[in-house]
Amino acid sequence: MSLAVVYSRAQVGIVAPLVSCEVHLSGGLPGTSIVGLPETTVKEARDRVRAAILNAQLEYPQRKVTVNLAPADLPKEGGRFDLPIALGVLAANGSVPRDALDGCEFIGELALSGELRAVRGVLPAVLQATRRGRRVIVPRENAREAALVEDADVRVAGSLLEVCAHLAGRIDLPHAEVDDMTDTVAIASPCLSDVRGQPHARRALEVAAAGAHNLLLVGPPGTGKTMLASRLPGILPPLDEHEALELAAVRSVAGHDTDVANWKRRAFRAPHHTASAAALVGGGTVPRPGEISLAHHGVLFLDEIVEFDRHVLEVLREPLESGRIAISRAARQAEFPARFQLVAAMNPCPCGYAGDASGRCRCTPDMIARYRARLSGPLLDRIDLKLEMPRVAHAELRDGAAGEHSATVRARVASARVRQLQRAGKPNAWLGNREVERDCALDASLHALLDRAVERLGLSARAYHRVLRVARTLADLAASERIDAVHLAEAIQYRRFGA
């Protein structure tokens, strides 16, 4: 029978749907046709595959070759189907045993010489194949990320000829193993002890880390806003296995290498204020993840946030609530995870020195109001902690004692996170309204205090719930089972700016 079926995986967002590569040889004029909604790069595979087979000293059939990539309504793009198409042709021609293809999936782009080249999105494909109990054969250059999947049977090959020899039983392809990756070096995070002064800002950073809350830092130039923000990943607990795999899958789809030594480290993304909406949330004809997805389970830092285009900032509103971003194009739709922690920094006025002791500010109240109005109310409403940072005295910069080390703060943050996970299975910032009512209960006197704050500050219903979430985090940091007045009062203080 001149029909062979080889399995592979497509890429839709961070999902890898199964694709059956069906190859049929028939009579007629020699030629190759590929059907099943292939993009241009997939159509070009017929030339790459033919040259790779011939240069591997194998026989390409002088018959009509029909390749069907099923399901036919799923768009196929990239060079990832080169290897399965080549194996299908060889199996249909009898050069490769068909039964050796059972229980295997193949991904890889072919060079004209028959060498295998790396492709994007291997990690999601390996995850899906492992759940189906299948073996996966990938290019050697993709071994690092493929080896991150626990209990996966992943073999790596450098060429089409090696894969054929493995299927014929002449050689055994090596497994992809993390133990072989000894050339990676863990990167140390900047330490919080480098920050002099700013005890209130350091406290707010710790609260933000403990509850995964969004944070806005406001202050004159040189007060340490960027310095503090860059140290947030160093006090966050490391990613667990599931979170790390999710982030690694996003990076794989985006075409970024995964550093095995640091793959459980929280991401820190800091796009420039000239970034477009598509760069921030993702997009393109074939949807690709943006900065918010690359910051999944990590930190998205927007320095000089008011300098970003207003439209760019407004697209953050939905993912800040849902933790996901859906990208729709005329022919493609994709959804990417985007459960990031927003940290933003801005000056208090156009010149940057409003309220500074130097008295250099010459901005009028109208100028300051217009400047701060670049941040919309709905976006500000989604930021839990807002802090104004004063300038640090030169004497304190020169002679001030170093603050706590990141490791000390991280231990307190980790303890608070453990309490949250035991209680609700998620950080406090992710609590739904019903979970807030359950976990953030107040006594009568505290309700009266919060009611007065809501009326005086004009807080919305969303801000009301966010105050309760922050108060719950403060109680967790203090190892308190209930929210006390001191916790609620501090949480209210963090809502004063822009409320």
Tab-separated table of C-alpha atoms in Angstrom, residues 113-412:
chain	number	residue	atom	x	y	z
A	113	SER	CA	21.405	18.910	2.994
A	114	GLY	CA	19.043	16.839	5.132
A	115	GLU	CA	20.132	18.459	8.417
A	116	LEU	CA	17.414	19.241	10.973
A	117	ARG	CA	16.839	22.831	12.051
A	118	ALA	CA	15.121	24.143	15.159
A	119	VAL	CA	11.535	25.410	15.047
A	120	ARG	CA	9.407	27.581	17.323
A	121	GLY	CA	6.785	26.171	19.666
A	122	VAL	CA	8.360	22.775	20.407
A	123	LEU	CA	7.564	22.861	24.134
A	124	PRO	CA	3.729	23.029	23.765
A	125	ALA	CA	3.930	20.202	21.210
A	126	VAL	CA	5.968	18.009	23.571
A	127	LEU	CA	3.539	18.730	26.421
A	128	GLN	CA	0.531	17.686	24.339
A	129	ALA	CA	2.270	14.592	22.929
A	130	THR	CA	3.347	13.467	26.400
A	131	ARG	CA	-0.233	13.710	27.639
A	132	ARG	CA	-1.211	11.405	24.761
A	133	GLY	CA	1.555	8.961	25.702
A	134	ARG	CA	3.520	9.466	22.480
A	135	ARG	CA	7.248	9.676	21.808
A	136	VAL	CA	8.505	12.873	20.142
A	137	ILE	CA	11.489	13.311	17.851
A	138	VAL	CA	12.767	16.902	17.600
A	139	PRO	CA	15.837	18.687	16.183
A	140	ARG	CA	18.934	18.678	18.378
A	141	GLU	CA	18.775	22.470	18.752
A	142	ASN	CA	15.362	22.145	20.443
A	143	ALA	CA	16.619	19.618	23.011
A	144	ARG	CA	16.966	22.146	25.848
A	145	GLU	CA	13.343	23.255	25.961
A	146	ALA	CA	11.935	19.809	25.098
A	147	ALA	CA	13.785	18.300	28.082
A	148	LEU	CA	11.902	20.581	30.486
A	149	VAL	CA	8.788	18.386	30.252
A	150	GLU	CA	8.920	15.837	33.037
A	151	ASP	CA	8.408	12.159	32.076
A	152	ALA	CA	8.448	13.007	28.352
A	153	ASP	CA	10.015	10.519	25.924
A	154	VAL	CA	11.869	12.967	23.679
A	155	ARG	CA	14.579	11.894	21.229
A	156	VAL	CA	16.818	14.359	19.424
A	157	ALA	CA	18.305	14.034	15.961
A	158	GLY	CA	20.635	16.091	13.825
A	159	SER	CA	19.532	14.931	10.385
A	160	LEU	CA	16.884	13.102	8.398
A	161	LEU	CA	19.286	10.181	7.919
A	162	GLU	CA	19.630	9.744	11.707
A	163	VAL	CA	15.850	9.622	12.115
A	164	CYS	CA	15.535	7.037	9.344
A	165	ALA	CA	18.289	4.907	10.904
A	166	HIS	CA	16.518	5.084	14.268
A	167	LEU	CA	13.187	4.019	12.761
A	168	ALA	CA	14.926	1.158	10.967
A	169	GLY	CA	16.418	0.005	14.288
A	170	ARG	CA	20.040	0.577	13.282
A	171	ILE	CA	20.756	3.297	15.902
A	172	ASP	CA	19.114	4.574	19.065
A	173	LEU	CA	18.610	8.332	19.143
A	174	PRO	CA	19.694	10.023	22.407
A	175	HIS	CA	17.146	11.323	24.881
A	176	ALA	CA	16.794	15.041	25.528
A	177	GLU	CA	18.141	15.439	29.059
A	178	VAL	CA	18.511	18.491	31.276
A	179	ASP	CA	21.545	16.880	32.972
A	180	ASP	CA	23.572	17.422	29.814
A	181	MET	CA	23.076	21.174	29.919
A	182	THR	CA	26.060	22.199	31.988
A	183	ASP	CA	26.953	25.370	30.122
A	184	THR	CA	24.245	27.531	31.689
A	185	VAL	CA	24.893	29.865	34.604
A	186	ALA	CA	22.223	31.118	36.997
A	187	ILE	CA	21.820	34.904	36.919
A	188	ALA	CA	21.747	36.635	40.301
A	189	SER	CA	18.915	39.114	40.861
A	190	PRO	CA	19.748	42.680	41.960
A	191	CYS	CA	19.534	42.915	45.743
A	192	LEU	CA	17.100	45.150	47.598
A	193	SER	CA	19.883	46.123	50.000
A	194	ASP	CA	21.281	48.371	47.239
A	195	VAL	CA	18.379	50.784	47.795
A	196	ARG	CA	19.169	53.506	50.363
A	197	GLY	CA	16.305	55.187	52.150
A	198	GLN	CA	12.720	54.970	50.839
A	199	PRO	CA	11.403	52.724	53.662
A	200	HIS	CA	7.763	53.314	52.619
A	201	ALA	CA	8.504	52.349	49.027
A	202	ARG	CA	10.354	49.234	50.165
A	203	ARG	CA	7.350	48.333	52.291
A	204	ALA	CA	4.981	48.830	49.343
A	205	LEU	CA	7.217	46.652	47.164
A	206	GLU	CA	7.081	43.880	49.761
A	207	VAL	CA	3.287	44.117	49.961
A	208	ALA	CA	3.033	44.021	46.170
A	209	ALA	CA	5.240	40.931	46.044
A	210	ALA	CA	3.348	39.142	48.817
A	211	GLY	CA	-0.076	39.506	47.213
A	212	ALA	CA	0.821	39.879	43.493
A	213	HIS	CA	-0.623	43.403	43.550
A	214	ASN	CA	-0.128	46.049	40.882
A	215	LEU	CA	2.006	49.017	41.953
A	216	LEU	CA	2.420	52.637	40.825
A	217	LEU	CA	5.486	54.616	41.971
A	218	VAL	CA	5.330	58.407	41.656
A	219	GLY	CA	8.286	60.678	42.359
A	220	PRO	CA	10.875	63.119	41.012
A	221	PRO	CA	13.738	61.834	38.833
A	222	GLY	CA	16.436	59.965	40.728
A	223	THR	CA	14.318	58.808	43.665
A	224	GLY	CA	14.890	55.116	42.928
A	225	LYS	CA	11.655	54.131	41.142
A	226	THR	CA	13.335	52.041	38.457
A	227	MET	CA	15.849	50.664	40.940
A	228	LEU	CA	13.071	49.414	43.197
A	229	ALA	CA	11.020	47.944	40.361
A	230	SER	CA	13.978	45.970	39.004
A	231	ARG	CA	14.399	44.324	42.415
A	232	LEU	CA	10.834	43.032	42.615
A	233	PRO	CA	11.582	39.680	40.877
A	234	GLY	CA	14.314	39.039	43.446
A	235	ILE	CA	11.824	39.035	46.330
A	236	LEU	CA	9.141	37.002	44.557
A	237	PRO	CA	8.931	33.260	45.250
A	238	PRO	CA	10.228	31.070	42.387
A	239	LEU	CA	7.819	29.682	39.830
A	240	ASP	CA	6.383	26.256	40.481
A	241	GLU	CA	6.634	23.536	37.826
A	242	HIS	CA	3.275	24.330	36.188
A	243	GLU	CA	3.880	28.095	36.091
A	244	ALA	CA	7.405	27.659	34.727
A	245	LEU	CA	6.173	25.377	31.939
A	246	GLU	CA	3.454	27.880	31.001
A	247	LEU	CA	5.987	30.687	30.724
A	248	ALA	CA	8.466	28.488	28.853
A	249	ALA	CA	5.698	27.547	26.390
A	250	VAL	CA	4.987	31.229	25.711
A	251	ARG	CA	8.676	31.916	25.181
A	252	SER	CA	8.946	28.911	22.866
A	253	VAL	CA	6.039	30.128	20.728
A	254	ALA	CA	7.631	33.598	20.609
A	255	GLY	CA	10.905	32.087	19.411
A	256	HIS	CA	12.876	32.951	22.574
A	257	ASP	CA	15.420	30.579	24.050
A	258	THR	CA	14.698	29.153	27.495
A	259	ASP	CA	17.611	29.439	29.913
A	260	VAL	CA	17.503	26.122	31.765
A	261	ALA	CA	19.472	27.452	34.745
A	262	ASN	CA	16.962	30.279	35.286
A	263	TRP	CA	13.758	28.833	33.875
A	264	LYS	CA	11.917	29.010	37.236
A	265	ARG	CA	12.846	32.639	37.719
A	266	ARG	CA	10.090	35.245	37.407
A	267	ALA	CA	10.124	37.202	34.168
A	268	PHE	CA	10.829	40.942	34.193
A	269	ARG	CA	9.798	42.779	31.039
A	270	ALA	CA	10.376	46.515	30.606
A	271	PRO	CA	9.217	47.703	27.150
A	272	HIS	CA	10.104	51.219	26.013
A	273	HIS	CA	7.341	53.833	26.048
A	274	THR	CA	7.373	53.910	22.225
A	275	ALA	CA	6.055	50.319	22.110
A	276	SER	CA	2.900	49.795	20.067
A	277	ALA	CA	-0.268	48.088	21.251
A	278	ALA	CA	0.599	45.003	19.184
A	279	ALA	CA	4.064	44.835	20.777
A	280	LEU	CA	2.525	45.071	24.230
A	281	VAL	CA	-0.406	42.640	23.976
A	282	GLY	CA	0.616	40.607	20.910
A	283	GLY	CA	-0.557	40.481	17.342
A	284	GLY	CA	0.524	40.030	13.766
A	285	THR	CA	-0.997	38.213	10.808
A	286	VAL	CA	-0.065	35.016	12.604
A	287	PRO	CA	-0.735	36.013	16.238
A	288	ARG	CA	2.394	36.115	18.386
A	289	PRO	CA	2.612	36.777	22.136
A	290	GLY	CA	3.408	40.316	23.289
A	291	GLU	CA	5.156	41.746	26.332
A	292	ILE	CA	2.263	41.034	28.696
A	293	SER	CA	2.374	37.327	27.816
A	294	LEU	CA	6.173	37.197	28.048
A	295	ALA	CA	5.691	38.646	31.565
A	296	HIS	CA	3.252	35.838	32.480
A	297	HIS	CA	3.577	35.005	36.200
A	298	GLY	CA	6.177	37.787	36.366
A	299	VAL	CA	6.550	41.556	36.285
A	300	LEU	CA	5.689	44.041	33.539
A	301	PHE	CA	7.456	47.327	34.288
A	302	LEU	CA	6.263	50.446	32.479
A	303	ASP	CA	8.718	53.243	33.194
A	304	GLU	CA	7.416	56.758	32.479
A	305	ILE	CA	3.976	55.251	32.021
A	306	VAL	CA	2.348	58.557	31.051
A	307	GLU	CA	4.641	58.738	28.005
A	308	PHE	CA	3.000	55.621	26.562
A	309	ASP	CA	0.289	56.223	23.997
A	310	ARG	CA	-3.128	56.401	25.651
A	311	HIS	CA	-4.528	53.681	23.366
A	312	VAL	CA	-1.603	51.393	24.219
A	313	LEU	CA	-2.307	51.703	27.934
A	314	GLU	CA	-6.031	51.119	27.572
A	315	VAL	CA	-5.480	47.688	25.998
A	316	LEU	CA	-4.060	46.579	29.352
A	317	ARG	CA	-7.396	46.894	31.112
A	318	GLU	CA	-8.898	43.553	30.070
A	319	PRO	CA	-5.829	41.338	30.666
A	320	LEU	CA	-5.266	42.996	34.055
A	321	GLU	CA	-8.681	41.630	35.069
A	322	SER	CA	-8.831	38.304	33.220
A	323	GLY	CA	-5.179	37.215	33.088
A	324	ARG	CA	-5.535	36.300	29.403
A	325	ILE	CA	-5.466	38.097	26.059
A	326	ALA	CA	-7.468	37.004	23.007
A	327	ILE	CA	-6.082	38.163	19.660
A	328	SER	CA	-8.441	38.021	16.684
A	329	ARG	CA	-7.441	38.551	13.073
A	330	ALA	CA	-9.355	37.999	9.849
A	331	ALA	CA	-8.020	34.471	9.355
A	332	ARG	CA	-6.537	33.601	12.774
A	333	GLN	CA	-7.538	33.717	16.403
A	334	ALA	CA	-5.297	32.897	19.339
A	335	GLU	CA	-5.389	33.234	23.111
A	336	PHE	CA	-2.303	33.714	25.261
A	337	PRO	CA	-1.932	33.737	29.058
A	338	ALA	CA	-1.143	37.159	30.549
A	339	ARG	CA	-1.301	36.881	34.346
A	340	PHE	CA	1.331	39.553	34.944
A	341	GLN	CA	2.035	41.948	37.794
A	342	LEU	CA	2.065	45.562	36.637
A	343	VAL	CA	4.618	47.943	38.130
A	344	ALA	CA	4.559	51.474	36.734
A	345	ALA	CA	6.615	54.599	37.419
A	346	MET	CA	5.946	58.242	36.612
A	347	ASN	CA	6.990	61.760	37.525
A	348	PRO	CA	4.566	63.876	39.566
A	349	CYS	CA	4.370	66.596	36.886
A	350	PRO	CA	5.707	67.449	33.387
A	351	CYS	CA	8.995	68.847	34.711
A	352	GLY	CA	9.246	66.085	37.316
A	353	TYR	CA	9.764	68.206	40.437
A	354	ALA	CA	6.283	68.911	41.824
A	355	GLY	CA	6.410	68.792	45.619
A	356	ASP	CA	10.215	68.532	45.622
A	357	ALA	CA	12.072	70.397	48.361
A	358	SER	CA	14.318	72.024	45.759
A	359	GLY	CA	11.445	74.247	44.636
A	360	ARG	CA	12.418	73.857	40.973
A	361	CYS	CA	8.894	73.034	39.772
A	362	ARG	CA	7.190	75.772	37.751
A	363	CYS	CA	4.219	73.700	36.583
A	364	THR	CA	0.764	75.156	37.150
A	365	PRO	CA	-2.019	73.093	38.761
A	366	ASP	CA	-3.699	72.801	35.349
A	367	MET	CA	-0.507	71.458	33.786
A	368	ILE	CA	-0.142	68.892	36.561
A	369	ALA	CA	-3.790	67.863	36.257
A	370	ARG	CA	-3.506	67.386	32.481
A	371	TYR	CA	-0.283	65.423	32.929
A	372	ARG	CA	-1.807	63.021	35.455
A	373	ALA	CA	-4.991	62.742	33.379
A	374	ARG	CA	-2.988	60.825	30.766
A	375	LEU	CA	-3.682	57.839	33.004
A	376	SER	CA	-7.375	57.039	32.721
A	377	GLY	CA	-9.527	56.416	35.762
A	378	PRO	CA	-10.333	52.806	34.776
A	379	LEU	CA	-6.618	51.975	34.488
A	380	LEU	CA	-5.750	53.650	37.797
A	381	ASP	CA	-8.643	51.751	39.362
A	382	ARG	CA	-6.877	48.484	38.541
A	383	ILE	CA	-3.678	49.464	40.354
A	384	ASP	CA	-3.812	48.350	43.998
A	385	LEU	CA	-0.888	50.304	45.478
A	386	LYS	CA	-0.055	53.919	44.630
A	387	LEU	CA	2.881	55.499	46.369
A	388	GLU	CA	4.506	58.931	46.180
A	389	MET	CA	8.276	58.767	46.710
A	390	PRO	CA	10.183	61.809	48.061
A	391	ARG	CA	13.746	62.662	47.138
A	392	VAL	CA	16.389	60.957	49.304
A	393	ALA	CA	18.755	63.273	51.174
A	394	HIS	CA	22.379	63.212	49.974
A	395	ALA	CA	23.607	62.443	53.484
A	396	GLU	CA	21.432	59.323	53.578
A	397	LEU	CA	22.669	58.249	50.159
A	398	ARG	CA	26.262	58.630	51.293
A	399	ASP	CA	26.131	57.418	54.887
A	400	GLY	CA	22.793	55.646	55.237
A	401	ALA	CA	22.759	52.040	56.346
A	402	ALA	CA	21.969	49.360	53.781
A	403	GLY	CA	18.462	47.966	53.949
A	404	GLU	CA	17.363	44.364	54.261
A	405	HIS	CA	18.651	41.874	51.749
A	406	SER	CA	16.291	40.467	49.158
A	407	ALA	CA	16.590	36.997	50.694
A	408	THR	CA	15.233	38.246	54.036
A	409	VAL	CA	12.268	39.976	52.407
A	410	ARG	CA	11.679	37.014	50.096
A	411	ALA	CA	11.308	34.717	53.101
A	412	ARG	CA	8.488	36.886	54.505
